[in-house]
mmCIF file of C-alpha atoms and ligand atoms in Angstrom:
data_model
loop_
_atom_site.group_PDB
_atom_site.id
_atom_site.type_symbol
_atom_site.label_atom_id
_atom_site.label_comp_id
_atom_site.label_asym_id
_atom_site.label_seq_id
_atom_site.Cartn_x
_atom_site.Cartn_y
_atom_site.Cartn_z
ATOM 1 C CA MET A 1 13.355 13.284 -8.753
ATOM 2 C CA ARG A 2 14.569 11.074 -5.896
ATOM 3 C CA ALA A 3 14.072 7.313 -5.865
ATOM 4 C CA TRP A 4 15.335 4.447 -3.719
ATOM 5 C CA ARG A 5 17.292 2.025 -5.908
ATOM 6 C CA VAL A 6 18.751 -1.433 -5.383
ATOM 7 C CA HIS A 7 22.015 -2.018 -7.310
ATOM 8 C CA GLU A 8 22.936 -5.356 -5.726
ATOM 9 C CA LEU A 9 20.880 -7.845 -3.716
ATOM 10 C CA GLY A 10 20.977 -8.077 0.085
ATOM 11 C CA GLU A 11 19.354 -6.747 3.256
ATOM 12 C CA PRO A 12 17.387 -3.525 2.589
ATOM 13 C CA GLN A 13 19.540 -1.263 4.744
ATOM 14 C CA ASP A 14 22.716 -2.509 2.977
ATOM 15 C CA VAL A 15 21.560 -2.324 -0.622
ATOM 16 C CA LEU A 16 19.055 0.542 -0.932
ATOM 17 C CA ARG A 17 20.390 3.937 -2.060
ATOM 18 C CA LEU A 18 18.345 7.148 -2.300
ATOM 19 C CA GLU A 19 19.399 8.652 -5.652
ATOM 20 C CA GLU A 20 18.613 11.524 -7.993
ATOM 21 C CA VAL A 21 17.194 10.006 -11.210
ATOM 22 C CA PRO A 22 15.385 11.454 -14.275
ATOM 23 C CA ASP A 23 11.606 11.962 -13.935
ATOM 24 C CA PRO A 24 9.685 9.061 -15.534
ATOM 25 C CA GLU A 25 8.130 9.698 -18.970
ATOM 26 C CA PRO A 26 4.351 9.345 -19.343
ATOM 27 C CA GLY A 27 3.625 7.109 -22.365
ATOM 28 C CA THR A 28 0.601 5.675 -24.150
ATOM 29 C CA GLY A 29 -1.685 3.935 -21.699
ATOM 30 C CA LEU A 30 0.370 5.187 -18.749
ATOM 31 C CA LEU A 31 -0.301 7.759 -16.054
ATOM 32 C CA ARG A 32 2.560 9.686 -14.454
ATOM 33 C CA LEU A 33 1.858 10.208 -10.762
ATOM 34 C CA ARG A 34 3.248 12.333 -8.009
ATOM 35 C CA VAL A 35 3.566 9.764 -5.226
ATOM 36 C CA ASP A 36 1.468 10.983 -2.277
ATOM 37 C CA ALA A 37 1.995 7.795 -0.259
ATOM 38 C CA VAL A 38 3.687 4.446 -0.871
ATOM 39 C CA ALA A 39 2.862 1.556 1.467
ATOM 40 C CA LEU A 40 5.603 -1.012 2.129
ATOM 41 C CA ASN A 41 5.121 -4.765 2.078
ATOM 42 C CA PHE A 42 7.141 -7.840 3.035
ATOM 43 C CA PRO A 43 7.557 -8.604 -0.697
ATOM 44 C CA ASP A 44 9.621 -5.365 -0.948
ATOM 45 C CA VAL A 45 12.059 -6.917 1.551
ATOM 46 C CA LEU A 46 12.102 -10.161 -0.446
ATOM 47 C CA LEU A 47 12.745 -8.164 -3.655
ATOM 48 C CA CYS A 48 15.807 -6.508 -2.067
ATOM 49 C CA ARG A 49 17.077 -9.930 -0.967
ATOM 50 C CA GLY A 50 16.434 -11.459 -4.407
ATOM 51 C CA GLN A 51 14.025 -13.947 -2.806
ATOM 52 C CA TYR A 52 10.761 -12.781 -4.402
ATOM 53 C CA GLN A 53 9.118 -14.748 -7.227
ATOM 54 C CA GLU A 54 9.623 -11.704 -9.504
ATOM 55 C CA LYS A 55 13.278 -10.787 -10.123
ATOM 56 C CA PRO A 56 13.473 -7.311 -11.717
ATOM 57 C CA PRO A 57 16.697 -6.274 -13.480
ATOM 58 C CA LEU A 58 19.157 -4.211 -11.400
ATOM 59 C CA PRO A 59 19.007 -1.397 -10.548
ATOM 60 C CA PHE A 60 15.341 -1.380 -9.511
ATOM 61 C CA THR A 61 13.103 0.650 -7.233
ATOM 62 C CA PRO A 62 10.864 -1.332 -4.826
ATOM 63 C CA GLY A 63 7.398 -0.135 -3.801
ATOM 64 C CA LEU A 64 4.370 -2.103 -4.937
ATOM 65 C CA GLU A 65 1.410 0.064 -3.919
ATOM 66 C CA VAL A 66 1.032 3.815 -4.276
ATOM 67 C CA CYS A 67 -1.621 6.447 -3.917
ATOM 68 C CA GLY A 68 -0.697 9.310 -6.239
ATOM 69 C CA THR A 69 -1.964 12.351 -8.103
ATOM 70 C CA VAL A 70 -2.018 12.291 -11.919
ATOM 71 C CA LEU A 71 0.426 14.908 -13.244
ATOM 72 C CA ASP A 72 -0.378 15.138 -16.979
ATOM 73 C CA GLY A 73 -3.175 15.046 -19.533
ATOM 74 C CA PRO A 74 -6.959 15.125 -19.152
ATOM 75 C CA ARG A 75 -6.886 13.291 -15.803
ATOM 76 C CA ALA A 76 -4.359 15.691 -14.209
ATOM 77 C CA GLY A 77 -5.198 16.267 -10.545
ATOM 78 C CA GLU A 78 -7.113 12.961 -10.094
ATOM 79 C CA ARG A 79 -5.993 10.731 -7.227
ATOM 80 C CA VAL A 80 -5.550 7.046 -7.968
ATOM 81 C CA LEU A 81 -4.352 3.869 -6.289
ATOM 82 C CA ALA A 82 -2.128 1.524 -8.308
ATOM 83 C CA SER A 83 0.705 -1.005 -8.392
ATOM 84 C CA PRO A 84 3.631 0.371 -10.395
ATOM 85 C CA GLY A 85 5.398 -2.121 -12.654
ATOM 86 C CA LEU A 86 8.930 -3.128 -11.668
ATOM 87 C CA PRO A 87 11.759 -2.178 -12.094
ATOM 88 C CA HIS A 88 10.254 1.309 -11.495
ATOM 89 C CA GLY A 89 8.422 0.863 -8.168
ATOM 90 C CA GLY A 90 6.833 3.456 -5.949
ATOM 91 C CA MET A 91 9.585 4.228 -3.394
ATOM 92 C CA ALA A 92 10.157 7.461 -5.314
ATOM 93 C CA GLU A 93 8.762 10.950 -5.761
ATOM 94 C CA GLN A 94 7.136 10.084 -9.106
ATOM 95 C CA VAL A 95 6.081 6.882 -10.830
ATOM 96 C CA VAL A 96 4.226 5.743 -13.948
ATOM 97 C CA VAL A 97 1.385 3.226 -13.704
ATOM 98 C CA ALA A 98 -0.846 1.510 -16.274
ATOM 99 C CA GLU A 99 -3.989 3.601 -16.673
ATOM 100 C CA ALA A 100 -6.060 0.428 -17.044
ATOM 101 C CA ASN A 101 -5.031 -0.695 -13.536
ATOM 102 C CA ALA A 102 -5.471 2.646 -11.745
ATOM 103 C CA LEU A 103 -8.252 2.522 -9.162
ATOM 104 C CA PRO A 104 -10.217 5.608 -8.064
ATOM 105 C CA VAL A 105 -9.573 7.026 -4.584
ATOM 106 C CA PRO A 106 -12.528 8.696 -2.805
ATOM 107 C CA GLN A 107 -11.946 12.353 -1.982
ATOM 108 C CA ALA A 108 -12.365 11.796 1.748
ATOM 109 C CA MET A 109 -9.768 9.010 1.915
ATOM 110 C CA PRO A 110 -6.311 10.167 3.097
ATOM 111 C CA ALA A 111 -3.431 9.075 0.822
ATOM 112 C CA PRO A 112 -1.729 6.814 3.446
ATOM 113 C CA VAL A 113 -5.039 4.983 3.986
ATOM 114 C CA ALA A 114 -5.615 4.557 0.247
ATOM 115 C CA ALA A 115 -2.069 3.264 -0.301
ATOM 116 C CA SER A 116 -2.661 0.687 2.451
ATOM 117 C CA LEU A 117 -5.909 -0.557 0.952
ATOM 118 C CA LEU A 118 -4.445 -2.353 -2.045
ATOM 119 C CA ILE A 119 -2.240 -5.443 -1.652
ATOM 120 C CA THR A 120 -2.933 -6.599 1.903
ATOM 121 C CA TYR A 121 -6.680 -5.844 1.864
ATOM 122 C CA GLN A 122 -7.249 -7.181 -1.665
ATOM 123 C CA THR A 123 -5.309 -10.315 -0.691
ATOM 124 C CA GLY A 124 -7.391 -10.643 2.471
ATOM 125 C CA HIS A 125 -10.723 -10.089 0.755
ATOM 126 C CA VAL A 126 -10.003 -12.437 -2.141
ATOM 127 C CA GLY A 127 -8.384 -14.980 0.197
ATOM 128 C CA LEU A 128 -11.171 -15.086 2.761
ATOM 129 C CA HIS A 129 -14.202 -14.721 0.501
ATOM 130 C CA ARG A 130 -13.291 -16.112 -2.916
ATOM 131 C CA ARG A 131 -10.689 -18.733 -2.004
ATOM 132 C CA ALA A 132 -11.734 -19.856 1.495
ATOM 133 C CA GLN A 133 -15.491 -19.113 1.241
ATOM 134 C CA LEU A 134 -15.523 -17.813 4.824
ATOM 135 C CA ARG A 135 -19.069 -17.811 6.217
ATOM 136 C CA GLU A 136 -20.683 -15.732 8.942
ATOM 137 C CA GLY A 137 -20.339 -17.450 12.326
ATOM 138 C CA GLU A 138 -17.274 -19.477 11.328
ATOM 139 C CA THR A 139 -13.990 -19.314 13.253
ATOM 140 C CA LEU A 140 -11.059 -17.691 11.471
ATOM 141 C CA LEU A 141 -7.478 -18.128 12.688
ATOM 142 C CA VAL A 142 -5.161 -15.326 11.476
ATOM 143 C CA HIS A 143 -1.410 -15.745 11.964
ATOM 144 C CA ALA A 144 0.906 -12.730 12.442
ATOM 145 C CA GLY A 145 -2.259 -10.735 13.125
ATOM 146 C CA ALA A 146 -0.432 -7.500 13.970
ATOM 147 C CA GLY A 147 1.388 -7.411 10.592
ATOM 148 C CA GLY A 148 0.213 -5.841 7.347
ATOM 149 C CA VAL A 149 -1.485 -8.908 5.865
ATOM 150 C CA GLY A 150 -2.678 -10.142 9.281
ATOM 151 C CA SER A 151 -4.183 -6.864 10.503
ATOM 152 C CA ALA A 152 -6.202 -6.579 7.291
ATOM 153 C CA ALA A 153 -7.422 -10.184 7.678
ATOM 154 C CA ILE A 154 -8.573 -9.619 11.279
ATOM 155 C CA GLN A 155 -10.682 -6.629 10.223
ATOM 156 C CA LEU A 156 -12.045 -8.376 7.132
ATOM 157 C CA GLY A 157 -12.870 -11.493 9.161
ATOM 158 C CA LYS A 158 -14.808 -9.456 11.717
ATOM 159 C CA ALA A 159 -16.548 -7.530 8.911
ATOM 160 C CA ALA A 160 -17.632 -10.904 7.470
ATOM 161 C CA GLY A 161 -19.182 -11.938 10.799
ATOM 162 C CA ALA A 162 -16.516 -14.505 11.713
ATOM 163 C CA ARG A 163 -15.142 -15.170 15.160
ATOM 164 C CA VAL A 164 -11.457 -14.266 14.896
ATOM 165 C CA ILE A 165 -8.551 -15.869 16.750
ATOM 166 C CA ALA A 166 -5.220 -14.142 16.058
ATOM 167 C CA THR A 167 -1.645 -15.088 16.804
ATOM 168 C CA ALA A 168 1.258 -12.665 17.124
ATOM 169 C CA GLY A 169 4.823 -12.533 18.402
ATOM 170 C CA GLY A 170 4.924 -10.891 21.840
ATOM 171 C CA PRO A 171 2.522 -9.159 24.246
ATOM 172 C CA ASP A 172 2.560 -5.766 22.472
ATOM 173 C CA LYS A 173 1.503 -7.335 19.184
ATOM 174 C CA VAL A 174 -1.143 -9.403 21.004
ATOM 175 C CA ARG A 175 -2.650 -6.149 22.298
ATOM 176 C CA VAL A 176 -2.628 -4.767 18.738
ATOM 177 C CA CYS A 177 -4.627 -7.821 17.574
ATOM 178 C CA GLU A 178 -7.173 -7.273 20.348
ATOM 179 C CA GLN A 179 -7.495 -3.599 19.425
ATOM 180 C CA LEU A 180 -8.083 -4.639 15.817
ATOM 181 C CA GLY A 181 -11.078 -6.692 16.968
ATOM 182 C CA ALA A 182 -9.714 -10.208 17.461
ATOM 183 C CA ASP A 183 -11.946 -12.153 19.861
ATOM 184 C CA VAL A 184 -8.981 -14.184 21.100
ATOM 185 C CA ALA A 185 -5.299 -13.286 20.666
ATOM 186 C CA VAL A 186 -2.408 -15.623 21.427
ATOM 187 C CA ASP A 187 1.292 -14.863 21.809
ATOM 188 C CA TYR A 188 2.539 -17.753 19.693
ATOM 189 C CA LEU A 189 6.144 -17.252 20.796
ATOM 190 C CA ALA A 190 5.168 -17.924 24.427
ATOM 191 C CA ASN A 191 2.088 -20.177 24.166
ATOM 192 C CA ASP A 192 0.822 -23.120 22.146
ATOM 193 C CA PHE A 193 -1.701 -21.690 19.697
ATOM 194 C CA VAL A 194 -3.013 -25.189 18.856
ATOM 195 C CA ALA A 195 -4.269 -25.645 22.428
ATOM 196 C CA ALA A 196 -5.650 -22.093 22.473
ATOM 197 C CA VAL A 197 -7.631 -22.677 19.256
ATOM 198 C CA LYS A 198 -8.995 -25.985 20.542
ATOM 199 C CA ASP A 199 -9.964 -24.342 23.853
ATOM 200 C CA ALA A 200 -11.717 -21.497 22.094
ATOM 201 C CA THR A 201 -13.672 -23.811 19.770
ATOM 202 C CA ALA A 202 -14.621 -26.608 22.182
ATOM 203 C CA GLY A 203 -12.165 -28.876 20.378
ATOM 204 C CA ALA A 204 -13.594 -28.300 16.889
ATOM 205 C CA GLY A 205 -10.728 -26.199 15.493
ATOM 206 C CA ALA A 206 -10.672 -23.224 13.125
ATOM 207 C CA ASP A 207 -12.806 -23.306 9.990
ATOM 208 C CA VAL A 208 -10.410 -21.076 8.093
ATOM 209 C CA VAL A 209 -6.705 -20.542 8.787
ATOM 210 C CA TYR A 210 -5.075 -17.534 7.091
ATOM 211 C CA ASP A 211 -1.350 -18.209 7.134
ATOM 212 C CA SER A 212 1.281 -15.732 5.952
ATOM 213 C CA VAL A 213 4.059 -17.223 8.128
ATOM 214 C CA GLY A 214 4.489 -20.827 6.906
ATOM 215 C CA GLY A 215 7.080 -23.212 8.390
ATOM 216 C CA ASP A 216 6.190 -24.606 11.818
ATOM 217 C CA VAL A 217 3.204 -22.273 12.060
ATOM 218 C CA PHE A 218 1.680 -23.953 9.009
ATOM 219 C CA ASP A 219 2.575 -27.441 10.263
ATOM 220 C CA ARG A 220 0.906 -26.783 13.628
ATOM 221 C CA SER A 221 -2.123 -25.179 11.980
ATOM 222 C CA ARG A 222 -2.906 -28.563 10.412
ATOM 223 C CA ARG A 223 -3.428 -29.827 13.984
ATOM 224 C CA CYS A 224 -6.148 -27.275 14.788
ATOM 225 C CA VAL A 225 -8.036 -26.974 11.500
ATOM 226 C CA ALA A 226 -11.690 -28.023 11.697
ATOM 227 C CA PHE A 227 -13.470 -30.782 9.750
ATOM 228 C CA GLU A 228 -14.000 -29.315 6.232
ATOM 229 C CA GLY A 229 -11.710 -26.432 7.201
ATOM 230 C CA ARG A 230 -9.614 -24.429 4.738
ATOM 231 C CA ILE A 231 -5.986 -23.412 5.267
ATOM 232 C CA VAL A 232 -5.115 -20.457 3.046
ATOM 233 C CA VAL A 233 -1.433 -20.403 2.056
ATOM 234 C CA VAL A 234 -0.624 -16.679 1.880
ATOM 235 C CA GLY A 235 3.128 -16.478 2.437
ATOM 236 C CA PHE A 236 6.269 -17.679 4.161
ATOM 237 C CA ALA A 237 7.456 -14.745 6.293
ATOM 238 C CA GLY A 238 9.018 -17.274 8.690
ATOM 239 C CA GLY A 239 11.378 -18.353 5.911
ATOM 240 C CA ARG A 240 10.523 -22.069 5.467
ATOM 241 C CA ILE A 241 8.124 -23.339 2.813
ATOM 242 C CA PRO A 242 6.183 -26.190 4.458
ATOM 243 C CA GLU A 243 5.058 -29.431 2.825
ATOM 244 C CA VAL A 244 1.644 -31.054 3.163
ATOM 245 C CA PRO A 245 1.234 -34.837 3.591
ATOM 246 C CA ALA A 246 -1.712 -35.743 1.370
ATOM 247 C CA ASN A 247 -2.852 -38.473 3.818
ATOM 248 C CA HIS A 248 -3.328 -35.853 6.535
ATOM 249 C CA VAL A 249 -5.532 -33.743 4.236
ATOM 250 C CA LEU A 250 -7.573 -36.881 3.574
ATOM 251 C CA ILE A 251 -8.014 -38.138 7.125
ATOM 252 C CA LYS A 252 -9.077 -34.740 8.466
ATOM 253 C CA ASN A 253 -11.228 -33.629 5.476
ATOM 254 C CA TYR A 254 -9.650 -30.204 5.069
ATOM 255 C CA SER A 255 -8.396 -28.184 2.103
ATOM 256 C CA VAL A 256 -5.150 -26.365 1.514
ATOM 257 C CA VAL A 257 -5.941 -23.337 -0.615
ATOM 258 C CA GLY A 258 -3.279 -21.404 -2.507
ATOM 259 C CA LEU A 259 -3.484 -17.645 -2.877
ATOM 260 C CA HIS A 260 -1.400 -15.417 -5.137
ATOM 261 C CA TRP A 261 -3.430 -12.236 -5.448
ATOM 262 C CA GLY A 262 -1.195 -10.691 -8.141
ATOM 263 C CA LEU A 263 -2.185 -13.461 -10.582
ATOM 264 C CA TYR A 264 -5.732 -12.054 -10.837
ATOM 265 C CA ARG A 265 -4.256 -9.296 -13.025
ATOM 266 C CA GLN A 266 -3.619 -11.928 -15.711
ATOM 267 C CA HIS A 267 -6.327 -14.505 -15.043
ATOM 268 C CA ASP A 268 -9.382 -12.487 -14.021
ATOM 269 C CA PRO A 269 -8.596 -8.752 -13.935
ATOM 270 C CA ALA A 270 -12.209 -7.757 -13.137
ATOM 271 C CA VAL A 271 -11.711 -9.187 -9.622
ATOM 272 C CA ILE A 272 -9.471 -6.257 -8.675
ATOM 273 C CA PRO A 273 -11.805 -3.280 -9.320
ATOM 274 C CA SER A 274 -14.783 -5.157 -7.870
ATOM 275 C CA THR A 275 -12.792 -6.019 -4.735
ATOM 276 C CA HIS A 276 -11.642 -2.368 -4.546
ATOM 277 C CA ALA A 277 -15.279 -1.206 -4.649
ATOM 278 C CA ALA A 278 -16.143 -3.657 -1.854
ATOM 279 C CA LEU A 279 -13.191 -2.463 0.251
ATOM 280 C CA VAL A 280 -14.020 1.222 -0.239
ATOM 281 C CA ALA A 281 -17.612 0.476 0.829
ATOM 282 C CA LEU A 282 -16.344 -1.312 3.969
ATOM 283 C CA TRP A 283 -14.051 1.654 4.738
ATOM 284 C CA GLU A 284 -16.913 4.122 4.241
ATOM 285 C CA ARG A 285 -19.029 2.105 6.709
ATOM 286 C CA GLY A 286 -16.172 2.094 9.230
ATOM 287 C CA LEU A 287 -15.815 -1.704 9.040
ATOM 288 C CA VAL A 288 -12.187 -1.619 7.931
ATOM 289 C CA ALA A 289 -9.571 1.017 8.706
ATOM 290 C CA PRO A 290 -5.956 0.200 7.846
ATOM 291 C CA LEU A 291 -3.704 0.177 10.900
ATOM 292 C CA ILE A 292 -0.878 2.529 9.944
ATOM 293 C CA GLY A 293 1.919 1.696 12.349
ATOM 294 C CA ALA A 294 4.289 4.322 10.961
ATOM 295 C CA GLU A 295 4.039 7.221 8.507
ATOM 296 C CA LEU A 296 7.544 8.308 7.509
ATOM 297 C CA PRO A 297 9.364 10.579 5.034
ATOM 298 C CA LEU A 298 10.897 9.044 1.894
ATOM 299 C CA GLU A 299 14.400 9.293 3.416
ATOM 300 C CA ASP A 300 13.458 6.662 6.036
ATOM 301 C CA GLY A 301 12.604 4.043 3.384
ATOM 302 C CA ALA A 302 15.599 1.724 3.804
ATOM 303 C CA ALA A 303 15.439 1.680 7.614
ATOM 304 C CA ALA A 304 11.681 1.115 7.494
ATOM 305 C CA LEU A 305 12.029 -1.882 5.158
ATOM 306 C CA GLU A 306 14.773 -3.313 7.350
ATOM 307 C CA ARG A 307 12.444 -3.157 10.402
ATOM 308 C CA LEU A 308 9.593 -4.709 8.414
ATOM 309 C CA GLY A 309 11.793 -7.667 7.487
ATOM 310 C CA ASP A 310 12.896 -8.057 11.138
ATOM 311 C CA ARG A 311 9.393 -8.337 12.705
ATOM 312 C CA GLY A 312 9.826 -4.782 14.021
ATOM 313 C CA THR A 313 6.661 -3.170 12.613
ATOM 314 C CA VAL A 314 2.927 -3.349 13.226
ATOM 315 C CA GLY A 315 0.248 -2.851 10.588
ATOM 316 C CA LYS A 316 1.340 -0.888 7.547
ATOM 317 C CA VAL A 317 4.423 1.268 7.157
ATOM 318 C CA VAL A 318 3.788 4.141 4.755
ATOM 319 C CA LEU A 319 6.263 6.584 3.209
ATOM 320 C CA VAL A 320 4.980 10.038 2.397
ATOM 321 C CA PRO A 321 7.481 11.563 -0.116
HETATM 322 N N1 NAP M 401 -0.222 -14.454 -1.374
HETATM 323 C C1 NAP M 401 -0.255 -13.194 -1.697
HETATM 324 O O1 NAP M 401 -0.847 -12.804 -2.697
HETATM 325 C C2 NAP M 401 0.463 -12.229 -0.798
HETATM 326 C C3 NAP M 401 0.184 -10.858 -0.853
HETATM 327 C C4 NAP M 401 0.848 -10.012 0.029
HETATM 328 C C5 NAP M 401 1.765 -10.530 0.938
HETATM 329 N N2 NAP M 401 2.021 -11.857 0.943
HETATM 330 C C6 NAP M 401 2.965 -12.456 1.917
HETATM 331 O O2 NAP M 401 2.423 -12.302 3.218
HETATM 332 C C7 NAP M 401 3.480 -12.247 4.165
HETATM 333 C C8 NAP M 401 3.279 -11.059 5.099
HETATM 334 O O3 NAP M 401 3.484 -9.845 4.385
HETATM 335 P P1 NAP M 401 3.294 -8.417 5.077
HETATM 336 O O4 NAP M 401 3.684 -7.392 4.093
HETATM 337 O O5 NAP M 401 1.955 -8.294 5.693
HETATM 338 O O6 NAP M 401 4.362 -8.487 6.226
HETATM 339 P P2 NAP M 401 4.054 -8.281 7.791
HETATM 340 O O7 NAP M 401 2.935 -9.178 8.191
HETATM 341 O O8 NAP M 401 3.859 -6.844 8.050
HETATM 342 O O9 NAP M 401 5.368 -8.844 8.436
HETATM 343 C C9 NAP M 401 5.571 -10.219 8.507
HETATM 344 C C10 NAP M 401 5.194 -10.765 9.901
HETATM 345 O O10 NAP M 401 5.416 -12.164 9.870
HETATM 346 C C11 NAP M 401 5.762 -12.588 11.164
HETATM 347 N N3 NAP M 401 6.982 -13.422 11.139
HETATM 348 C C12 NAP M 401 7.067 -14.676 11.656
HETATM 349 N N4 NAP M 401 8.290 -15.161 11.502
HETATM 350 C C13 NAP M 401 9.027 -14.204 10.898
HETATM 351 C C14 NAP M 401 10.393 -14.112 10.463
HETATM 352 N N5 NAP M 401 11.252 -15.126 10.647
HETATM 353 N N6 NAP M 401 10.814 -12.959 9.874
HETATM 354 C C15 NAP M 401 9.970 -11.945 9.667
HETATM 355 N N7 NAP M 401 8.662 -11.979 10.037
HETATM 356 C C16 NAP M 401 8.192 -13.097 10.637
HETATM 357 C C17 NAP M 401 6.025 -11.337 12.011
HETATM 358 O O11 NAP M 401 4.916 -11.175 12.890
HETATM 359 P P3 NAP M 401 5.041 -11.759 14.399
HETATM 360 O O12 NAP M 401 6.223 -11.066 15.007
HETATM 361 O O13 NAP M 401 3.752 -11.416 15.011
HETATM 362 O O14 NAP M 401 5.289 -13.236 14.244
HETATM 363 C C18 NAP M 401 6.063 -10.213 11.000
HETATM 364 O O15 NAP M 401 5.603 -9.000 11.528
HETATM 365 C C19 NAP M 401 4.779 -12.226 3.367
HETATM 366 O O16 NAP M 401 5.312 -13.528 3.317
HETATM 367 C C20 NAP M 401 4.333 -11.804 1.993
HETATM 368 O O17 NAP M 401 5.203 -12.245 0.987
HETATM 369 C C21 NAP M 401 1.389 -12.715 0.103
#
């Protein structure tokens, strides 16, 4: 089979090679899948660069969420959604996944949609509901709203009955946020989002801030978070990990809430299937629908990851091997 492999660390386009490798072996407790769709994520870029918290041995195959068809045994033919374990990720024609972690995919759900409904939507659902306790009628500020994590959070915020303010880099991405349902969308490269949030909330600020950018965006979010607001720390796509002065948290009565969705696998695994059931129900009711910005053949994997790392994509980028 063919698989993208990283032999040395660096920018995706420089270090990814599409290679012929042996088919993976199904083992006890594992399902071998034909990959029907693999959705790409910013962490795949960080893995290539060696900047992700997990550092798989070289060579490794990125690809953290796949929708695939079971190839062997009594479940042959079933479609499932799963995160393959590194170093054997899903940017390949076949992959093995732990049977215990494989989630069912409804028959009517296309593979690219299913593949997009795992990491970013689970992160959004857990982040907004479990971690930030977002309530109907509250104001949610979503940064990088046209990206994978951000587009999911806009839809999930609207589905929860929140008023959503989104930021994005440039007028095209602002339009994407509006199409996704954001009530207010701000080009944060051209305009001050702090003033825009204050304007939109009569000075009160955002009750929940969902921040996957970090750096200055996080620092400025502290200036427009509401009394008893919650800032969810989702990621640092901007490259700088910000610091929080504890006195500022005190004088404004807000919380800074950490979110690492992958840790639920170890600490409370039941969260993942229950969140999946909730997400499938929202999809079936038409309340969420992953924005698939590009659906590409496997051969385009390296170029697609390069664009994702360079702010050049909207929504999810999905490879269909
Ligand atoms: N905590 C968790 O459990 C968890 C789970 C999944 C992902 N994440 C994190 O969430 C973040 C977003 O992931 P994603 O897959 O959804 O990516 P993405 O949003 O599709 O892409 C990242 C976006 O961040 C914005 N950005 C701002 N400054 C940037 C910079 N210097 N370089 C690149 N992008 C920049 C860009 O949007 P604009 O052009 O609109 O600014 C870009 O489109 C990543 O940091 C990822 O590691 C965390």
